């Protein structure tokens, strides 16, 4: 009997099934700027309507949150997470997402699981005016165990050159505003899984995995609406490393972000994790978002307007002069 690719563990037919399940939904994310369909070697996207455009790119994955989804057999939110992690990053520079591509790797492809993951990306793209224009599904027996998956994405956005937000205009006296997260988002799950080994345990009246798998919040719509009304001097996406590592990324030398931790609304699941795992509070702030998914820096004269425009935002600190980039008070 001759060898085949399938005998080596790669089922091309399952890949074709995956494409058949997603292609019509993916096409619904396309707009007039997408010039070809799935199946080409490359995806075409034309840029129109900008005077001095700058492309902004970002790539990310969902880490071991995927393990929670796989063990719980709940796959629909992971695609949203993948898109959100990329789109929120480029939003930090004021960019509007144009298009998104995904990479899905596994040991043995299941078209139902793969399609459910991609459909999450489709939903997120449609909700945020972004085209899903391509992707790669890689079945790699020997590299991954059957049942194992990895997901990553790549997002390209656009911003006018004179509207780039990079933190360079942040000054002492500016206010720091928090936008709440929806939970853990997609960071810190190796520690979460260590402390919470049973995802089916009851937490606040429902299985714990439902809380853990709440998708990463997307901030594009509220932030871009805000940018039309108010000048924003800096934006930080609070991902791996928490406030401690991400806020300093937008702070110039000689300036310090003074954070009032008493003002931060920490989710109950994070407090439970901290208690059960005997984790120091400073370790929590250096690992998790602690309920703050995004931070913006604004002029204090706009604070009241910003809080009115962003329904659930609240002030957590201010910029001062000092040698340290961030202080948690």
GROMACS .gro file of C-alpha atoms in nm:
model
  329
    1UNK     CA    1   0.000   0.000   0.000
    2UNK     CA    2   0.145   0.335  -0.101
    3UNK     CA    3   0.186   0.621   0.146
    4UNK     CA    4  -0.042   0.924   0.133
    5UNK     CA    5  -0.049   1.259   0.305
    6UNK     CA    6  -0.354   1.139   0.499
    7UNK     CA    7  -0.165   0.833   0.622
    8UNK     CA    8   0.093   1.075   0.767
    9UNK     CA    9  -0.181   1.254   0.961
   10UNK     CA   10  -0.279   1.542   0.733
   11UNK     CA   11  -0.639   1.527   0.610
   12UNK     CA   12  -0.677   1.772   0.321
   13UNK     CA   13  -1.048   1.696   0.293
   14UNK     CA   14  -1.103   1.823   0.647
   15UNK     CA   15  -0.928   2.143   0.543
   16UNK     CA   16  -1.161   2.180   0.246
   17UNK     CA   17  -1.458   2.127   0.478
   18UNK     CA   18  -1.332   2.406   0.701
   19UNK     CA   19  -1.312   2.648   0.410
   20UNK     CA   20  -1.661   2.552   0.293
   21UNK     CA   21  -1.801   2.621   0.640
   22UNK     CA   22  -1.650   2.969   0.670
   23UNK     CA   23  -1.612   3.118   0.323
   24UNK     CA   24  -1.957   3.276   0.290
   25UNK     CA   25  -1.938   3.429   0.638
   26UNK     CA   26  -1.585   3.557   0.576
   27UNK     CA   27  -1.703   3.721   0.253
   28UNK     CA   28  -1.959   3.918   0.455
   29UNK     CA   29  -1.672   4.104   0.626
   30UNK     CA   30  -1.545   4.234   0.292
   31UNK     CA   31  -1.608   4.584   0.161
   32UNK     CA   32  -1.540   4.769  -0.164
   33UNK     CA   33  -1.169   4.793  -0.079
   34UNK     CA   34  -1.120   4.415  -0.086
   35UNK     CA   35  -1.037   4.334  -0.447
   36UNK     CA   36  -1.037   3.953  -0.449
   37UNK     CA   37  -1.186   3.651  -0.277
   38UNK     CA   38  -1.050   3.369  -0.064
   39UNK     CA   39  -0.831   3.131  -0.259
   40UNK     CA   40  -0.579   3.368  -0.412
   41UNK     CA   41  -0.214   3.346  -0.309
   42UNK     CA   42  -0.238   3.696  -0.165
   43UNK     CA   43  -0.519   3.924  -0.055
   44UNK     CA   44  -0.567   4.266  -0.216
   45UNK     CA   45  -0.682   4.573  -0.024
   46UNK     CA   46  -0.691   4.920  -0.175
   47UNK     CA   47  -0.652   5.233   0.037
   48UNK     CA   48  -0.881   5.523  -0.041
   49UNK     CA   49  -0.996   5.842   0.125
   50UNK     CA   50  -0.680   5.936   0.313
   51UNK     CA   51  -0.449   6.234   0.262
   52UNK     CA   52  -0.131   6.112   0.429
   53UNK     CA   53  -0.200   5.758   0.548
   54UNK     CA   54   0.021   5.552   0.776
   55UNK     CA   55  -0.032   5.179   0.813
   56UNK     CA   56  -0.020   5.038   1.165
   57UNK     CA   57   0.025   4.663   1.215
   58UNK     CA   58  -0.010   4.429   1.509
   59UNK     CA   59   0.009   4.056   1.571
   60UNK     CA   60  -0.086   3.848   1.872
   61UNK     CA   61  -0.248   3.528   1.992
   62UNK     CA   62  -0.466   3.413   2.280
   63UNK     CA   63  -0.207   3.219   2.479
   64UNK     CA   64  -0.319   2.937   2.703
   65UNK     CA   65  -0.672   3.074   2.731
   66UNK     CA   66  -0.716   2.843   2.433
   67UNK     CA   67  -0.657   2.549   2.667
   68UNK     CA   68  -0.955   2.655   2.879
   69UNK     CA   69  -1.171   2.673   2.567
   70UNK     CA   70  -1.057   2.335   2.438
   71UNK     CA   71  -1.103   2.160   2.772
   72UNK     CA   72  -1.448   2.320   2.811
   73UNK     CA   73  -1.543   2.256   2.447
   74UNK     CA   74  -1.639   2.622   2.406
   75UNK     CA   75  -1.469   2.765   2.099
   76UNK     CA   76  -1.678   3.061   1.983
   77UNK     CA   77  -1.512   3.331   2.196
   78UNK     CA   78  -1.152   3.247   2.108
   79UNK     CA   79  -1.174   3.401   1.762
   80UNK     CA   80  -1.302   3.723   1.916
   81UNK     CA   81  -1.008   3.720   2.157
   82UNK     CA   82  -0.759   3.676   1.873
   83UNK     CA   83  -0.896   3.970   1.679
   84UNK     CA   84  -0.932   4.189   1.987
   85UNK     CA   85  -0.574   4.140   2.102
   86UNK     CA   86  -0.448   4.265   1.766
   87UNK     CA   87  -0.703   4.539   1.701
   88UNK     CA   88  -0.673   4.686   2.051
   89UNK     CA   89  -0.296   4.710   2.008
   90UNK     CA   90  -0.312   4.915   1.690
   91UNK     CA   91  -0.590   5.126   1.840
   92UNK     CA   92  -0.330   5.256   2.086
   93UNK     CA   93  -0.194   5.465   1.798
   94UNK     CA   94  -0.534   5.586   1.680
   95UNK     CA   95  -0.557   5.335   1.396
   96UNK     CA   96  -0.879   5.210   1.239
   97UNK     CA   97  -0.855   4.837   1.158
   98UNK     CA   98  -0.860   4.769   0.784
   99UNK     CA   99  -0.799   4.398   0.751
  100UNK     CA  100  -0.718   4.091   0.954
  101UNK     CA  101  -0.555   3.754   0.882
  102UNK     CA  102  -0.547   3.448   1.105
  103UNK     CA  103  -0.323   3.146   1.162
  104UNK     CA  104  -0.468   2.827   1.305
  105UNK     CA  105  -0.239   2.535   1.385
  106UNK     CA  106  -0.335   2.194   1.521
  107UNK     CA  107  -0.233   1.831   1.555
  108UNK     CA  108  -0.548   1.692   1.392
  109UNK     CA  109  -0.792   1.925   1.221
  110UNK     CA  110  -1.159   1.915   1.315
  111UNK     CA  111  -1.350   2.134   1.071
  112UNK     CA  112  -1.627   2.201   1.325
  113UNK     CA  113  -1.385   2.336   1.585
  114UNK     CA  114  -1.182   2.533   1.331
  115UNK     CA  115  -1.493   2.687   1.178
  116UNK     CA  116  -1.629   2.787   1.519
  117UNK     CA  117  -1.303   2.963   1.606
  118UNK     CA  118  -1.296   3.148   1.274
  119UNK     CA  119  -1.661   3.246   1.307
  120UNK     CA  120  -1.565   3.431   1.624
  121UNK     CA  121  -1.315   3.628   1.419
  122UNK     CA  122  -1.581   3.695   1.159
  123UNK     CA  123  -1.816   3.835   1.422
  124UNK     CA  124  -1.547   4.059   1.569
  125UNK     CA  125  -1.440   4.183   1.226
  126UNK     CA  126  -1.797   4.265   1.125
  127UNK     CA  127  -1.864   4.445   1.452
  128UNK     CA  128  -1.551   4.656   1.407
  129UNK     CA  129  -1.565   4.740   1.035
  130UNK     CA  130  -1.267   4.521   0.947
  131UNK     CA  131  -1.224   4.274   0.661
  132UNK     CA  132  -1.106   3.918   0.726
  133UNK     CA  133  -0.910   3.876   0.404
  134UNK     CA  134  -0.702   3.565   0.455
  135UNK     CA  135  -0.565   3.298   0.680
  136UNK     CA  136  -0.374   2.975   0.715
  137UNK     CA  137  -0.482   2.645   0.867
  138UNK     CA  138  -0.187   2.418   0.942
  139UNK     CA  139  -0.240   2.056   1.043
  140UNK     CA  140   0.090   1.940   1.192
  141UNK     CA  141   0.086   1.591   1.343
  142UNK     CA  142   0.393   1.538   1.556
  143UNK     CA  143   0.421   1.908   1.635
  144UNK     CA  144   0.087   1.921   1.817
  145UNK     CA  145  -0.110   1.646   1.988
  146UNK     CA  146  -0.455   1.555   1.852
  147UNK     CA  147  -0.699   1.798   2.012
  148UNK     CA  148  -0.438   2.073   2.053
  149UNK     CA  149  -0.477   2.402   1.867
  150UNK     CA  150  -0.295   2.733   1.852
  151UNK     CA  151  -0.441   3.056   1.719
  152UNK     CA  152  -0.274   3.381   1.616
  153UNK     CA  153  -0.375   3.683   1.414
  154UNK     CA  154  -0.237   3.980   1.226
  155UNK     CA  155  -0.417   4.311   1.191
  156UNK     CA  156  -0.337   4.612   0.973
  157UNK     CA  157  -0.496   4.947   1.039
  158UNK     CA  158  -0.461   5.302   0.917
  159UNK     CA  159  -0.430   5.650   1.062
  160UNK     CA  160  -0.356   5.993   0.918
  161UNK     CA  161   0.007   6.080   0.989
  162UNK     CA  162  -0.083   6.398   1.178
  163UNK     CA  163  -0.326   6.202   1.398
  164UNK     CA  164  -0.087   5.931   1.520
  165UNK     CA  165  -0.105   5.883   1.897
  166UNK     CA  166   0.231   5.786   2.045
  167UNK     CA  167   0.244   5.943   2.390
  168UNK     CA  168   0.502   6.205   2.292
  169UNK     CA  169   0.270   6.491   2.391
  170UNK     CA  170   0.185   6.358   2.736
  171UNK     CA  171   0.264   6.617   3.003
  172UNK     CA  172   0.257   6.644   3.382
  173UNK     CA  173  -0.095   6.721   3.499
  174UNK     CA  174  -0.269   6.504   3.240
  175UNK     CA  175  -0.532   6.268   3.375
  176UNK     CA  176  -0.529   5.889   3.343
  177UNK     CA  177  -0.864   5.733   3.258
  178UNK     CA  178  -0.944   5.361   3.282
  179UNK     CA  179  -1.174   5.167   3.052
  180UNK     CA  180  -1.289   4.847   3.224
  181UNK     CA  181  -1.191   4.506   3.096
  182UNK     CA  182  -1.441   4.225   3.047
  183UNK     CA  183  -1.232   3.993   3.264
  184UNK     CA  184  -0.891   3.835   3.222
  185UNK     CA  185  -0.899   3.908   2.848
  186UNK     CA  186  -0.623   3.686   2.700
  187UNK     CA  187  -0.334   3.716   2.944
  188UNK     CA  188  -0.215   3.535   3.254
  189UNK     CA  189  -0.393   3.208   3.184
  190UNK     CA  190  -0.097   2.987   3.269
  191UNK     CA  191  -0.129   3.113   3.627
  192UNK     CA  192  -0.510   3.107   3.613
  193UNK     CA  193  -0.503   2.742   3.508
  194UNK     CA  194  -0.261   2.657   3.788
  195UNK     CA  195  -0.484   2.810   4.056
  196UNK     CA  196  -0.817   2.707   3.900
  197UNK     CA  197  -0.759   2.350   3.773
  198UNK     CA  198  -1.132   2.268   3.756
  199UNK     CA  199  -1.299   2.492   3.497
  200UNK     CA  200  -1.637   2.335   3.573
  201UNK     CA  201  -1.645   2.439   3.938
  202UNK     CA  202  -1.927   2.674   4.026
  203UNK     CA  203  -1.837   3.041   4.051
  204UNK     CA  204  -2.104   3.303   4.116
  205UNK     CA  205  -2.380   3.065   4.014
  206UNK     CA  206  -2.235   2.931   3.689
  207UNK     CA  207  -1.947   2.715   3.565
  208UNK     CA  208  -1.614   2.892   3.613
  209UNK     CA  209  -1.521   2.851   3.246
  210UNK     CA  210  -1.803   3.087   3.148
  211UNK     CA  211  -1.634   3.364   3.345
  212UNK     CA  212  -1.286   3.274   3.222
  213UNK     CA  213  -1.392   3.261   2.858
  214UNK     CA  214  -1.568   3.598   2.840
  215UNK     CA  215  -1.405   3.743   2.526
  216UNK     CA  216  -1.157   4.027   2.532
  217UNK     CA  217  -1.335   4.360   2.515
  218UNK     CA  218  -1.296   4.554   2.192
  219UNK     CA  219  -1.242   4.928   2.234
  220UNK     CA  220  -1.242   5.049   1.873
  221UNK     CA  221  -1.591   5.197   1.861
  222UNK     CA  222  -1.589   5.393   2.189
  223UNK     CA  223  -1.233   5.517   2.142
  224UNK     CA  224  -1.282   5.631   1.783
  225UNK     CA  225  -1.602   5.808   1.878
  226UNK     CA  226  -1.405   5.980   2.154
  227UNK     CA  227  -1.124   6.080   1.916
  228UNK     CA  228  -1.375   6.273   1.707
  229UNK     CA  229  -1.457   6.488   2.010
  230UNK     CA  230  -1.146   6.508   2.230
  231UNK     CA  231  -0.770   6.503   2.185
  232UNK     CA  232  -0.620   6.192   2.344
  233UNK     CA  233  -0.249   6.207   2.427
  234UNK     CA  234  -0.180   5.843   2.497
  235UNK     CA  235  -0.348   5.502   2.490
  236UNK     CA  236  -0.221   5.182   2.652
  237UNK     CA  237  -0.368   4.836   2.600
  238UNK     CA  238  -0.332   4.653   2.932
  239UNK     CA  239  -0.218   4.305   2.830
  240UNK     CA  240   0.063   4.079   2.957
  241UNK     CA  241   0.252   4.261   3.230
  242UNK     CA  242  -0.056   4.449   3.345
  243UNK     CA  243  -0.056   4.817   3.431
  244UNK     CA  244   0.300   4.791   3.562
  245UNK     CA  245   0.453   4.708   3.224
  246UNK     CA  246   0.209   4.857   2.974
  247UNK     CA  247   0.143   5.209   3.099
  248UNK     CA  248   0.517   5.299   3.099
  249UNK     CA  249   0.530   5.215   2.726
  250UNK     CA  250   0.359   5.547   2.651
  251UNK     CA  251   0.533   5.757   2.918
  252UNK     CA  252   0.843   5.963   2.832
  253UNK     CA  253   1.150   5.972   3.055
  254UNK     CA  254   1.107   6.218   3.338
  255UNK     CA  255   0.733   6.158   3.366
  256UNK     CA  256   0.547   5.922   3.596
  257UNK     CA  257   0.201   5.768   3.590
  258UNK     CA  258   0.068   5.792   3.945
  259UNK     CA  259  -0.204   5.528   3.977
  260UNK     CA  260  -0.457   5.533   4.260
  261UNK     CA  261  -0.516   5.161   4.306
  262UNK     CA  262  -0.801   5.229   4.550
  263UNK     CA  263  -1.000   5.363   4.254
  264UNK     CA  264  -0.957   5.047   4.046
  265UNK     CA  265  -1.259   4.817   4.026
  266UNK     CA  266  -1.105   4.471   4.049
  267UNK     CA  267  -1.327   4.186   3.921
  268UNK     CA  268  -1.434   3.934   4.184
  269UNK     CA  269  -1.281   3.644   3.993
  270UNK     CA  270  -0.940   3.811   4.015
  271UNK     CA  271  -0.983   3.868   4.388
  272UNK     CA  272  -1.073   3.500   4.426
  273UNK     CA  273  -0.766   3.400   4.224
  274UNK     CA  274  -0.545   3.624   4.438
  275UNK     CA  275  -0.685   3.477   4.760
  276UNK     CA  276  -0.684   3.112   4.655
  277UNK     CA  277  -0.340   3.132   4.498
  278UNK     CA  278  -0.183   3.339   4.777
  279UNK     CA  279  -0.058   3.585   4.516
  280UNK     CA  280   0.097   3.917   4.617
  281UNK     CA  281  -0.101   4.219   4.501
  282UNK     CA  282   0.200   4.362   4.317
  283UNK     CA  283   0.232   4.029   4.131
  284UNK     CA  284  -0.134   4.056   4.036
  285UNK     CA  285  -0.080   4.406   3.895
  286UNK     CA  286   0.222   4.283   3.701
  287UNK     CA  287   0.040   3.985   3.550
  288UNK     CA  288  -0.329   4.071   3.501
  289UNK     CA  289  -0.522   4.376   3.385
  290UNK     CA  290  -0.698   4.388   3.726
  291UNK     CA  291  -1.016   4.512   3.563
  292UNK     CA  292  -0.853   4.783   3.349
  293UNK     CA  293  -0.845   4.682   2.983
  294UNK     CA  294  -0.730   5.010   2.836
  295UNK     CA  295  -0.590   5.338   2.969
  296UNK     CA  296  -0.613   5.678   2.801
  297UNK     CA  297  -0.431   5.999   2.892
  298UNK     CA  298  -0.617   6.327   2.849
  299UNK     CA  299  -0.605   6.695   2.937
  300UNK     CA  300  -0.780   6.751   3.273
  301UNK     CA  301  -1.006   7.014   3.116
  302UNK     CA  302  -1.165   6.737   2.909
  303UNK     CA  303  -1.209   6.490   3.195
  304UNK     CA  304  -1.579   6.552   3.253
  305UNK     CA  305  -1.659   6.531   2.882
  306UNK     CA  306  -1.459   6.211   2.842
  307UNK     CA  307  -1.636   6.045   3.133
  308UNK     CA  308  -1.970   6.148   2.983
  309UNK     CA  309  -1.878   6.007   2.641
  310UNK     CA  310  -1.736   5.681   2.777
  311UNK     CA  311  -2.016   5.538   2.988
  312UNK     CA  312  -1.815   5.311   3.217
  313UNK     CA  313  -1.479   5.489   3.221
  314UNK     CA  314  -1.334   5.636   3.540
  315UNK     CA  315  -1.027   5.826   3.656
  316UNK     CA  316  -0.742   5.628   3.815
  317UNK     CA  317  -0.454   5.874   3.832
  318UNK     CA  318  -0.250   6.151   3.680
  319UNK     CA  319   0.084   6.221   3.518
  320UNK     CA  320   0.351   6.383   3.733
  321UNK     CA  321   0.721   6.451   3.699
  322UNK     CA  322   0.954   6.190   3.841
  323UNK     CA  323   1.221   5.929   3.766
  324UNK     CA  324   0.987   5.628   3.780
  325UNK     CA  325   0.755   5.559   3.488
  326UNK     CA  326   0.475   5.430   3.712
  327UNK     CA  327   0.387   5.433   4.081
  328UNK     CA  328   0.100   5.231   4.226
  329UNK     CA  329  -0.035   5.416   4.528
   0.00000   0.00000   0.00000
